[in-house]
Amino acid sequence: MEEHIVIIGNGISGVTAARHIRKLSDKKITIVSAETEYFFSRTALMYVYMGHMKFEHTQPYENWFWKKNKIHLKKGFVKQIETKSKTLHFAEGDTLEYDKLIIATGSKPNKFGWPGENLKGVMGMYHKQDLENLETYAPNNKVCKRAVVVGGGLIGIELAEMLHSRHIPVTFLVRESSFWNGVLPEAESAIINREIMANGIDLRLSTNLKEIISDENEQVKSVIIEETGEEIPCNVVGLTAGVSPNIDFIKDSEIKTGRGVKVNRYLETNIPDVYAIGDCAEQQEGINQRRPIEAVWYTGRMMGETLAQTICGNRIQYNPGHWFNSAKFFDIEYQTYGWVWAQPKANEARFYWEHADGNKCIHINYNKNTREFIGINTFGIRMRHEFFDKMLNEKQSVDYVLEHLADANFDPEFYKQYERNIVLKFNKENNTNIQLKKKSWRRIFA
Amino acid sequence: MNVLKQLGLALFIIGIGIFTGSIFTGNFSLTEAELNEFLASKNYKSELIKDELKKATVTKENLNIFEFSSRVRNAYKTSNNYYDALIAKYDAEKNWDKKGEQYQYKIYGKPHTLSYEIAKKAGSGFVKENSGLLWWLTFGLSIIGALLFIIPNLVLLGRPGIKNNGIYHKASTNRGGIAWVVFVYLVVFYLLLYFMPDYIVNWTYILDPISIFLNGGPASQWFVYGFLYCTVMVVMAVRMYIKYRHNKYQIIRTTSVLFFQIVFAFLIPEIMTSLNMPGYDFKNAFPLDYDFFFEWNLDNLRNRGAIGLFILVWGTILTLIIVPVMVYFFGKRWYCSWVCGCGGLAETLGDPYRQHSDKSLNAWKLERWLVHGVLLFSLVMTLVTLYCYFSGAEAFLGIKSQWIKDTYSFLIGAWFAGVIGTGFYPIFGNRVWCRFGCPLAAYLGLVQRFKSRFRITTNGGQCISCGNCSTYCEMGIDVRSYAQKGENIIRASCVGCGICSAVCPRGVLKLENGPETGRINPNDILLGNDVDLMDLVNQK
Ligand SMILES: Cc1cc2nc3c(=O)[nH]c(=O)nc-3n(C[C@H](O)[C@H](O)[C@H](O)COP(=O)(O)OP(=O)(O)OC[C@H]3O[C@@H](n4cnc5c(N)ncnc54)[C@H](O)[C@@H]3O)c2cc1C
Ligand code: SF4
Ligand code: SF4
């Protein structure tokens, strides 16, 4: 009898693990999820509400895929894990036994005990059910005359954009003094502030939510601002103040948890044959300056790829490469490679270039002593992942990176290119004489 | 802004309404002299046809085109039936000589085409007499209306950027009632155009002055089609310019298809005709131009002196050398989404429907069978035709030359390319023909797949599997299935429209031409993960 691998969670991490285990072995695989029958891309939820896609378009695999690859799907909510007998107990009453268990239950939206946070019309934006909720309470600007979004992160700005696409007026409460400035340096953060306001969003920086007021039907009527006491009437409140691991049902099992499920570098928990990956996994300590919990798509996928090896007999550590990420803030695309902290560290120097239109910029971080390139933020200009991964692997200097910046450009053909201006500015500010090289396919594919 | 839009829509609908309604207007009859003139030009041998046509067309009654057409078709039928009966009779009597004699009296040709020729001469009425006014009431109103509907998008769509908001909420773009109405309208339009041109003869009157100005002769239904085609493309290109105003690739590409349609497909052939040269579309490559090697075309070109010969050589070189070499350097996009007329319409009129292409694996299988099947069909047809042309035989490999040409023209030329190809836009997407039917696309695709520098590069590990690219790929390519594996997209069918790249919110896709090595890069582990793991898994 082949070993039975049970995966709780059909998100990117669980599904990636399942796909790779299938490639490597003939083990019996079951994926359990309470949310949807089939894997869908959470990152695309916004596009369904905005009418760019239908929900079915967010499903990366056709429905026959699972059967063909002998990956069993089970819909159900796991309410308890009994590690001694290796049994899952479902809210629906049935049970399932496993030989190896992978916990990939993702995140849930944070709630901070605000008064009124459980009213009708108050919602996070994480699960498919949140989307359905939004469709009920904010189908258009007649039903929802104003929405308040609380929390200035990536999901908050997406929710603001979603509501805006249906012409619903949005007030956006951001605790920080500038959007996402815990992650973005001041200049980039300012660009996004401008972009938010240019789209007619009522952006309130340094503003906290105090409470949510109910009408007579247990439905949102307004919110009260902490700082000013101002009452803002609204029909929908989006709570997007971050996410945390979705592991309440594990808390009273033998599996050790902190904020997330505690794992070692092999993604193993304290209990043999139980693993955790994706948003819900918490490393003992951050790897290579990463955070112990990394709630992003890519890391979920990488953990899935890695754990499949371990499960199939090639026990290896989770060892992610250079950090990268991307997002889109309304119409401004953002990519980042390596590290560009909000505040430079002692040994770091920065180079910043911004286009006159105020919608494009790059920000480079490098070691001011060794000149080693550390990372780049790019807004409104697409750049090649492979290029920067290589620069970081080879520990190239900032001068080398700039000299070859034309190789990095990934914008569509015929787009205006700015490398020349960028290098010019760098030379001027740093008294260097870097000559931009012409793009070379040989180098790009070397 | 919204008021302007509504006003535009109203004007557009009125324009289209008058255009459509004009079909039902006018009186059709001939004087005896006109009929005689027509018959003289035709040289029919039938002894009945003169009387029959006279009964049918020389009349004081007010016939509309439908009554007129039915009478004319009946006249031809009566004449042909008469000789068919004689043939059958002599056949029964085994009187072969007599039987053989009868065939010369029969009149060949599609009934509606025969009727069209007479109708073109027989019409009178408001439309014909006021073509200028009618032009403004039909084309004019529709163009102004459409532009009023489109231009406010500059403001209404919001700031430049991808704004596919509401596409799946609107009946027009989500296969709702409006889409079905457009579908039926387009299908009926193509059926009339290809199979019942006499019914739309009134439209030709509207464009007679323009046609006479351009090529010296009155407008045919094909002139109407060509003119309409250009008009629709221009108007819908304005929409493209606004929608993708942040995207230079789209702007330049749209300008290019517009240029090739108007100048190469429309103006140059018209002007050539007016100069008494064979009208030829220099960019229309065989086998899309499937009748290039038909006898009549070869004969025609051979009899037209230097220019005819040049066209013959050019057409051959275009297909055998220029097309594949360009595909090697730039991918098939240089043709399909930069030059081609079918592609041009698909990328302008069809853009609102691009999301309807079927992305399933089954559709891909069907596509490969169909499109390569049509390619084979066109090649066999051409082989048979050429063999028969040079040998004088009637058939080759047991296939009759006339039969296979007729079958191809009917099934592929009219039904697939026209009725289905464009009529199905609102429901099945804008590239049904290009994807499933076009033999040239199949040929270009084979070159692109196996010998080309073109690829869509996937940007390392950046894909978030959102699905925008697949949704908006008009060729039904599941772009995401490659991107989410970090793999470049190398597909025969990709026409390089660049929309997948445009709609990707994470900057994952780039259309580019580069060295062939490393173009195809199947990956299991994506960039960004453990370097050793990538080596281990990807390099086995
Ligand atoms: C709106 C939005 C936009 C985002 N955009 C980006 C982006 O652009 N880039 C990026 O890198 N990241 C983005 N993220 C984050 C990214 O989506 C997550 O990091 C990723 O989806 C996490 O995947 P996962 O597999 O760990 O968990 P999940 O995708 O959360 O999947 C876990 C599944 O397990 C199920 N589950 C949980 N508990 C149980 C139980 N007890 N029983 C049964 N089933 C259970 C859940 O219902 C869920 O279906 C975004 C997230 C959201 C919400
Ligand atoms: S893959 Fe992209 S470029 Fe190619 S046809 Fe599809 S959308 Fe256009
Ligand atoms: S649109 Fe971009 S991010 Fe989305 S699935 Fe396609 S390649 Fe991936």
PDB file of C-alpha atoms in Angstrom, chain A residues 154 180 183 290 295-299 322-328 334-339 376-378 385, chain B residues 461-462 464 506:
ATOM      1  CA  LEU A 154      -1.212  45.292  -0.447  1.00  0.00           C
ATOM      2  CA  TRP A 180       3.217  50.989   3.186  1.00  0.00           C
ATOM      3  CA  VAL A 183       8.299  48.306   3.555  1.00  0.00           C
ATOM      4  CA  ARG A 290      13.494  37.125   5.564  1.00  0.00           C
ATOM      5  CA  ALA A 295       2.740  35.404   3.536  1.00  0.00           C
ATOM      6  CA  VAL A 296       3.422  35.654  -0.165  1.00  0.00           C
ATOM      7  CA  TRP A 297       2.534  33.510  -3.108  1.00  0.00           C
ATOM      8  CA  TYR A 298       6.090  32.756  -4.192  1.00  0.00           C
ATOM      9  CA  THR A 299       7.330  31.466  -0.888  1.00  0.00           C
ATOM     10  CA  HIS A 322      17.207  35.938  -3.425  1.00  0.00           C
ATOM     11  CA  TRP A 323      14.134  37.821  -2.352  1.00  0.00           C
ATOM     12  CA  PHE A 324      11.834  39.081  -5.078  1.00  0.00           C
ATOM     13  CA  ASN A 325       8.279  40.305  -5.121  1.00  0.00           C
ATOM     14  CA  SER A 326       5.861  42.324  -7.189  1.00  0.00           C
ATOM     15  CA  ALA A 327       2.554  44.124  -6.922  1.00  0.00           C
ATOM     16  CA  LYS A 328       0.422  46.599  -8.768  1.00  0.00           C
ATOM     17  CA  TYR A 334       6.078  47.394  -8.805  1.00  0.00           C
ATOM     18  CA  GLN A 335       8.837  44.811  -8.808  1.00  0.00           C
ATOM     19  CA  THR A 336      11.611  44.260  -6.356  1.00  0.00           C
ATOM     20  CA  TYR A 337      14.743  42.105  -6.408  1.00  0.00           C
ATOM     21  CA  GLY A 338      17.063  41.696  -3.459  1.00  0.00           C
ATOM     22  CA  TRP A 339      16.601  44.011  -0.492  1.00  0.00           C
ATOM     23  CA  ILE A 376      16.382  47.301  -6.468  1.00  0.00           C
ATOM     24  CA  ASN A 377      12.825  48.610  -6.400  1.00  0.00           C
ATOM     25  CA  THR A 378      11.340  49.444  -9.737  1.00  0.00           C
ATOM     26  CA  HIS A 385      14.183  38.618 -12.709  1.00  0.00           C
TER      27      HIS A 385
ATOM     28  CA  GLY B 461       9.339  33.299 -10.828  1.00  0.00           C
ATOM     29  CA  GLN B 462       7.136  36.397 -10.849  1.00  0.00           C
ATOM     30  CA  ILE B 464       1.033  34.759  -9.492  1.00  0.00           C
ATOM     31  CA  ARG B 506       3.066  41.505 -12.507  1.00  0.00           C
TER      32      ARG B 506
END
